[in-house]
PDB file of C-alpha atoms in Angstrom:
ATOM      1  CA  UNK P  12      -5.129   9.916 -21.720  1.00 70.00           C
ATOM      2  CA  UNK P  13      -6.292   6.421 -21.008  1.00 93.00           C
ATOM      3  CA  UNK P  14      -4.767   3.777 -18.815  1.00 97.00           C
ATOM      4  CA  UNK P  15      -6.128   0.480 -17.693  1.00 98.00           C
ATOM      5  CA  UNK P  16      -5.225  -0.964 -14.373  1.00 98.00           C
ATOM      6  CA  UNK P  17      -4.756  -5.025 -13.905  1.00 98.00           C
ATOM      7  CA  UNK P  18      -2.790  -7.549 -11.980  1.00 98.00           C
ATOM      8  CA  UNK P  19       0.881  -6.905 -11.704  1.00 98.00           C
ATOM      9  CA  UNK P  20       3.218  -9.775 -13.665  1.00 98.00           C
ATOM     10  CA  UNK P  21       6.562 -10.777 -12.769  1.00 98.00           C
ATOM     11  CA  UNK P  22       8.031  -8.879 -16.011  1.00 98.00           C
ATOM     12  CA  UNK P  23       6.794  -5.565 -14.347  1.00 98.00           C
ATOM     13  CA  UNK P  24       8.974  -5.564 -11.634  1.00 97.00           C
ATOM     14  CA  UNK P  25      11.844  -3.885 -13.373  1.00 97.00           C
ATOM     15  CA  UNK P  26       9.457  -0.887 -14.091  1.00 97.00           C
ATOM     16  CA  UNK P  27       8.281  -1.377 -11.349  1.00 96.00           C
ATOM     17  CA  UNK P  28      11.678  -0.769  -9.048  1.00 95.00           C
ATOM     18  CA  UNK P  29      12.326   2.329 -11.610  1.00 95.00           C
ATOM     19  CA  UNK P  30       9.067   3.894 -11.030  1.00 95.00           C
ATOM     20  CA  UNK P  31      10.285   3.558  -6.830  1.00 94.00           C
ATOM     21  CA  UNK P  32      13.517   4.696  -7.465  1.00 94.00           C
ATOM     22  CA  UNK P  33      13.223   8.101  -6.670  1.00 93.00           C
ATOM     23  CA  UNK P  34      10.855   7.354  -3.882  1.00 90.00           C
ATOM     24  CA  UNK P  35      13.076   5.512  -2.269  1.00 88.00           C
ATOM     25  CA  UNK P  36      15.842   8.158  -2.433  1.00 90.00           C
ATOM     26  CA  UNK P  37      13.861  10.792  -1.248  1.00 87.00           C
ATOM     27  CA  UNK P  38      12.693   8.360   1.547  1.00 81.00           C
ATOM     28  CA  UNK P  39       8.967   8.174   0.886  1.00 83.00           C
ATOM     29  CA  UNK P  40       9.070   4.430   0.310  1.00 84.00           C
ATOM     30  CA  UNK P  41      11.390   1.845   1.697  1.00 79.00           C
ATOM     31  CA  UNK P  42      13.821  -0.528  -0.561  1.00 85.00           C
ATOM     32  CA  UNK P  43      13.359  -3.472  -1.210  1.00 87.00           C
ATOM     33  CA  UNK P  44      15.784  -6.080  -2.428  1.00 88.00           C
ATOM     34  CA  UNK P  45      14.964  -8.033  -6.056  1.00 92.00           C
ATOM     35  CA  UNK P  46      13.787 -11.024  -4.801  1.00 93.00           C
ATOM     36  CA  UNK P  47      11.432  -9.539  -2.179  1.00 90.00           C
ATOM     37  CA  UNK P  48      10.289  -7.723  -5.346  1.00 94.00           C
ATOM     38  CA  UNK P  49       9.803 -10.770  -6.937  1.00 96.00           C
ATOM     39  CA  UNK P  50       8.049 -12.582  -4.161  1.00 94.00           C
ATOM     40  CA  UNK P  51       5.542  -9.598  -3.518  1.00 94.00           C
ATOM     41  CA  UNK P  52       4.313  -9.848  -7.066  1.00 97.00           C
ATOM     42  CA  UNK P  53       0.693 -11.231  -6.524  1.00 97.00           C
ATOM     43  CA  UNK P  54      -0.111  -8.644  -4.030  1.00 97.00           C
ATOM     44  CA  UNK P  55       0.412  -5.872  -6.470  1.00 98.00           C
ATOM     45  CA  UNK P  56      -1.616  -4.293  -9.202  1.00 98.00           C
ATOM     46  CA  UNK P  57      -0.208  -1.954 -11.559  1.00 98.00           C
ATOM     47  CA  UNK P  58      -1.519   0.931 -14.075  1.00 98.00           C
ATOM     48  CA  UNK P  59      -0.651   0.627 -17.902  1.00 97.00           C
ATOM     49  CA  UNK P  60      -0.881   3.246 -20.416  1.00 97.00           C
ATOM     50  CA  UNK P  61      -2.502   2.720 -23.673  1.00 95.00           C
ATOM     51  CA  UNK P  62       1.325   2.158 -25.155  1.00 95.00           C
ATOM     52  CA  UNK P  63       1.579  -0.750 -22.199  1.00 95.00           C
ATOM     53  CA  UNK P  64       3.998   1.310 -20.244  1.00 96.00           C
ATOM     54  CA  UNK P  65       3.803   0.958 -16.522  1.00 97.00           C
ATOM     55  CA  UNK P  66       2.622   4.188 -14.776  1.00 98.00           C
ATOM     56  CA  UNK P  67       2.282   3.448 -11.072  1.00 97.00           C
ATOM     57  CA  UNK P  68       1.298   0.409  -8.588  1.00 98.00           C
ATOM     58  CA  UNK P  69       0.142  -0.219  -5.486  1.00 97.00           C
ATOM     59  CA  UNK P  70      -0.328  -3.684  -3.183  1.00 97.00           C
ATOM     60  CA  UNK P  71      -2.846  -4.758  -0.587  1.00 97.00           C
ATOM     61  CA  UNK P  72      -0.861  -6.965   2.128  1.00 92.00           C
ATOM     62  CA  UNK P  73      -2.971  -9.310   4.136  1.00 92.00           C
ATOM     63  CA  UNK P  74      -2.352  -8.599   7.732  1.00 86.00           C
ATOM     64  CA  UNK P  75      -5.436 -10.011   9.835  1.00 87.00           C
ATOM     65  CA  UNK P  76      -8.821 -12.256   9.466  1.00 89.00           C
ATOM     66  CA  UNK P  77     -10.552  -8.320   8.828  1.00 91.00           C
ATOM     67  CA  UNK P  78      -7.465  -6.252   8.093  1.00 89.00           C
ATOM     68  CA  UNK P  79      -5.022  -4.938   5.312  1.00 92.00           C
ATOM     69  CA  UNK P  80      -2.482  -2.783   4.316  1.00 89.00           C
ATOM     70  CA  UNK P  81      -2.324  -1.313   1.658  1.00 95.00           C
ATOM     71  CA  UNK P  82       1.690  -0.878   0.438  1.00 90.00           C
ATOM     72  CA  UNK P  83       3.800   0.907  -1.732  1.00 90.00           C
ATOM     73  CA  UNK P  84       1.352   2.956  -3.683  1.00 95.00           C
ATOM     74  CA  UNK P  85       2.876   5.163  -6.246  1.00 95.00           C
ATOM     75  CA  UNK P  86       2.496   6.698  -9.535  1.00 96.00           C
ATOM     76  CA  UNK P  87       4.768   7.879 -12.223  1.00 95.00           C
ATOM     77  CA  UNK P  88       5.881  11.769 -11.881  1.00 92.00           C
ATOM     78  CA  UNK P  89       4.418  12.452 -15.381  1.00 94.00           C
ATOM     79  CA  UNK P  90       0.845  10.551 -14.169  1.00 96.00           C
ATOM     80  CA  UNK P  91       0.032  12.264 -10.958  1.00 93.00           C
ATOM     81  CA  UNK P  92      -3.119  14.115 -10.549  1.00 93.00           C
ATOM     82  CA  UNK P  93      -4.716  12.061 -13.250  1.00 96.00           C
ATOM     83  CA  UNK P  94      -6.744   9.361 -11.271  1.00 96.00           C
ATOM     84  CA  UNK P  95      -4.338   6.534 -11.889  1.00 98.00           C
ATOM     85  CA  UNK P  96      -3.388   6.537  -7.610  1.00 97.00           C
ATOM     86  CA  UNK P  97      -7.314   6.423  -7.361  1.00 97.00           C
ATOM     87  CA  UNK P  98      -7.847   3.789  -9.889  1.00 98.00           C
ATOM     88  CA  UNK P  99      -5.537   2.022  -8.064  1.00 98.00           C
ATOM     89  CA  UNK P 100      -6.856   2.027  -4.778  1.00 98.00           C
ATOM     90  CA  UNK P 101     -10.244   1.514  -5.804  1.00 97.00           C
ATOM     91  CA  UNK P 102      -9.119  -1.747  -7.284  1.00 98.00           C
ATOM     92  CA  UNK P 103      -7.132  -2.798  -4.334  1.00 98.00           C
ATOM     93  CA  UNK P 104     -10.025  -2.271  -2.014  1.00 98.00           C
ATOM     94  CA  UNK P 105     -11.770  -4.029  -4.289  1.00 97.00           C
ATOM     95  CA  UNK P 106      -8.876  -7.160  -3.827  1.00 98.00           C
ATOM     96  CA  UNK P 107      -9.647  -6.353  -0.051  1.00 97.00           C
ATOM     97  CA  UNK P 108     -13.769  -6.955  -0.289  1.00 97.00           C
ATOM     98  CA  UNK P 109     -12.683 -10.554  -2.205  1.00 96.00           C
ATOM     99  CA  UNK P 110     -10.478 -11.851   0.718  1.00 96.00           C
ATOM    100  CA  UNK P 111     -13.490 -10.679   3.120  1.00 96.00           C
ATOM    101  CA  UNK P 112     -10.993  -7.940   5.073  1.00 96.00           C
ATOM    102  CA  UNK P 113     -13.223  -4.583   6.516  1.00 95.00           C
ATOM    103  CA  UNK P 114     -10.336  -2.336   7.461  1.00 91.00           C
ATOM    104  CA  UNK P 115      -7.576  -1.090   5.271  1.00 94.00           C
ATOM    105  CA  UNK P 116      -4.388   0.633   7.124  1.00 87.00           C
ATOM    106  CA  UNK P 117      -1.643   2.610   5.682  1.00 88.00           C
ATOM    107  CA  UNK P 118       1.250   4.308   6.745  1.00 84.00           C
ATOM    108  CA  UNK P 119       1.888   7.407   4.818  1.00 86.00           C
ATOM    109  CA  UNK P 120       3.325  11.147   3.622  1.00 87.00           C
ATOM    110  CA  UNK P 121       0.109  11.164   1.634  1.00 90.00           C
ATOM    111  CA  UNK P 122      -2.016  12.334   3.969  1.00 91.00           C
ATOM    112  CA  UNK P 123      -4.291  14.468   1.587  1.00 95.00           C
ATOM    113  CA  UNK P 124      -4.742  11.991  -1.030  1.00 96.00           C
ATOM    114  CA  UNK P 125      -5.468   8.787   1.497  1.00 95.00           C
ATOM    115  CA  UNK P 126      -7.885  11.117   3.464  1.00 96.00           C
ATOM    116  CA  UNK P 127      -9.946  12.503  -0.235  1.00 96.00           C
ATOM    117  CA  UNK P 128      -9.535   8.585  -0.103  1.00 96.00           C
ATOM    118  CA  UNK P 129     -11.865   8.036   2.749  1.00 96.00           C
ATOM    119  CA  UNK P 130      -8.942   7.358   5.227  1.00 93.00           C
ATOM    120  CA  UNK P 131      -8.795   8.598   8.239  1.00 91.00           C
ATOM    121  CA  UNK P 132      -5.673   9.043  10.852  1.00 88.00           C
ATOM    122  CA  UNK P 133      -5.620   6.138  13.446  1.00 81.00           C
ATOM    123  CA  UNK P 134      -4.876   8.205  16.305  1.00 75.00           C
ATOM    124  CA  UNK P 135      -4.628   5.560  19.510  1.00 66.00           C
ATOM    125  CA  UNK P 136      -7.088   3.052  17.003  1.00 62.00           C
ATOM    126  CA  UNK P 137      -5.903  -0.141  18.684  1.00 64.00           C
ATOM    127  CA  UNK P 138      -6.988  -4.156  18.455  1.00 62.00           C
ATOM    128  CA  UNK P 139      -8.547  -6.400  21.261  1.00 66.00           C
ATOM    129  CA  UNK P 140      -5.922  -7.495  23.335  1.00 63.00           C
ATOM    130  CA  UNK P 141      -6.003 -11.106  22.003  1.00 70.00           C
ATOM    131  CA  UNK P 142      -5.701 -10.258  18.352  1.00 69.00           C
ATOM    132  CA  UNK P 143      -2.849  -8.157  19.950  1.00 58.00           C
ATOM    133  CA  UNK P 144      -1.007 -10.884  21.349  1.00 66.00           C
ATOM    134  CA  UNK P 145      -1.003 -12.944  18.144  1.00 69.00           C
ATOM    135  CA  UNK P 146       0.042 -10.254  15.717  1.00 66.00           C
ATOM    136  CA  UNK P 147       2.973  -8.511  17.673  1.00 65.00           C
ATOM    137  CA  UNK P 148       4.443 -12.428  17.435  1.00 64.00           C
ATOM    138  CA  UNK P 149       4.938 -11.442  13.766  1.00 66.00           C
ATOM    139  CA  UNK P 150       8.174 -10.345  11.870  1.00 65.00           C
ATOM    140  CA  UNK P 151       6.379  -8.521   8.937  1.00 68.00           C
ATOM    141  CA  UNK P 152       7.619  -4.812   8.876  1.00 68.00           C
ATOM    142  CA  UNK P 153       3.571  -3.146   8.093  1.00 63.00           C
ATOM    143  CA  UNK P 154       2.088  -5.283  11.299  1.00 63.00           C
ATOM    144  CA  UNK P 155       4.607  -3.624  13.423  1.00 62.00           C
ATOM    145  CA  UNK P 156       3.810  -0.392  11.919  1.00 65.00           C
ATOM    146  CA  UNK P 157       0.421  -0.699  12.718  1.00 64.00           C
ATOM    147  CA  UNK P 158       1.017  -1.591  16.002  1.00 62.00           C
ATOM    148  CA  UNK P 159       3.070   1.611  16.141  1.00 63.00           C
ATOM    149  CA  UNK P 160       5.678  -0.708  17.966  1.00 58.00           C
ATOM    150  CA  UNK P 161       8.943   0.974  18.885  1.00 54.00           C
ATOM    151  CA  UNK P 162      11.007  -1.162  16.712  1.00 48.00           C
ATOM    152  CA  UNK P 163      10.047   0.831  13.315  1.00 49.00           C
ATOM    153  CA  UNK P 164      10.157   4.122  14.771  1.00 44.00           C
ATOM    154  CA  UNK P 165      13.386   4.915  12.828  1.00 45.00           C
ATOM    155  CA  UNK P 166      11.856   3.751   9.385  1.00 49.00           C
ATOM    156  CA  UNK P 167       8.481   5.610   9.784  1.00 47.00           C
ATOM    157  CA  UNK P 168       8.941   8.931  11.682  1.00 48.00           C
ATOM    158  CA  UNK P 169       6.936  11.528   9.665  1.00 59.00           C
ATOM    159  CA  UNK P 170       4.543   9.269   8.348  1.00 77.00           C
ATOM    160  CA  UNK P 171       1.198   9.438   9.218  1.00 84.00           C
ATOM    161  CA  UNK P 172      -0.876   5.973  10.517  1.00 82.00           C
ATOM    162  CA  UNK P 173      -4.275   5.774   8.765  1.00 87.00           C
ATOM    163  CA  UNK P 174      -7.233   3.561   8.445  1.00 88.00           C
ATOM    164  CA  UNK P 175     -10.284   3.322   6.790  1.00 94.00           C
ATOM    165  CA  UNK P 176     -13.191   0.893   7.464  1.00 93.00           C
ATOM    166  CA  UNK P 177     -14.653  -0.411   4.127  1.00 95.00           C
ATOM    167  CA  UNK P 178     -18.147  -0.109   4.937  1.00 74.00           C
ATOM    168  CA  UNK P 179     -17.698   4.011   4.170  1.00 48.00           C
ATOM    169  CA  UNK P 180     -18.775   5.626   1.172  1.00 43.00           C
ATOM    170  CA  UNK P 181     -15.530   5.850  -1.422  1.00 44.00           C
TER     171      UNK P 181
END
């Protein structure tokens, strides 16, 4: 089966929220409300099959000069184990190359897929004091995560902190 991957369009989010649905049920991903949806839109791509139906997603979140995240990666029950989480990644690390970043985190159940991915677990991985200081000031929900800052405990216990430096061999 083929499927094409591209930049995610405002008229996806419906599909996209239904594709989530049951990820967010079974508490793998977190909600989001429609507008935040909405306003996420440029950071996601998405993967189409050859009828135009949307099969999964994924979005790289800016979080630092040299550092992503990539967020809410998922792919349609009926999809999985076909390359399209893959295809996805590889085109949001290619997003990630553009803006110049060298280090992609995620926080994730996924731990086998992320890790056939080239990530790695963060273990105590931690930023120069400095850089430090200037991104615990933020209010965005994946910076505290990779801080591992007490405050998101409740939303992430389980999940597993990861990292991988761009420089490694896909």
């Amino acid at each position: 089966m083929i499927f094409t991957v591209r930049r995610a369009r405002t008229a996806d989010v419906p599909a996209l929220r239904a594709i989530a649905a049951p990820l967010v049920e079974r508490r793998i991903l977190l909600g989001k409300e429609w507008v935040e949806s909405y306003a996420a839109v440029p950071e996601f791509r998405v993967a189409e099959d050859e009828h135009g139906r949307l099969i999964g997603f994924g979005a790289l979140h800016v979080i630092w000069s040299d550092l992503g995240e990539i967020r809410t990666l998922a792919v349609a029950d009926d999809w999985r184990g076909r390359g399209v989480g893959h295809a996805l990644l590889a085109a949001l690390e290619d997003d990630a190359r553009e803006y110049g970043l060298t280090r992609l985190f995620c926080l994730t159940f996924e731990v086998e897929f992320f890790s056939r991915n080239g990530f790695a677990d963060m273990g105590a991985e931690t930023v120069d004091p400095e850089i430090y200081a200037e991104l615990v000031r933020s209010s965005d929900e994946g910076v505290a995560e990779f801080l591992d800052l007490a405050r998101v405990k409740p939303n992430t216990l389980g999940n597993t902190r990861m990292i991988k430096h761009l420089g490694d061999a896909r």
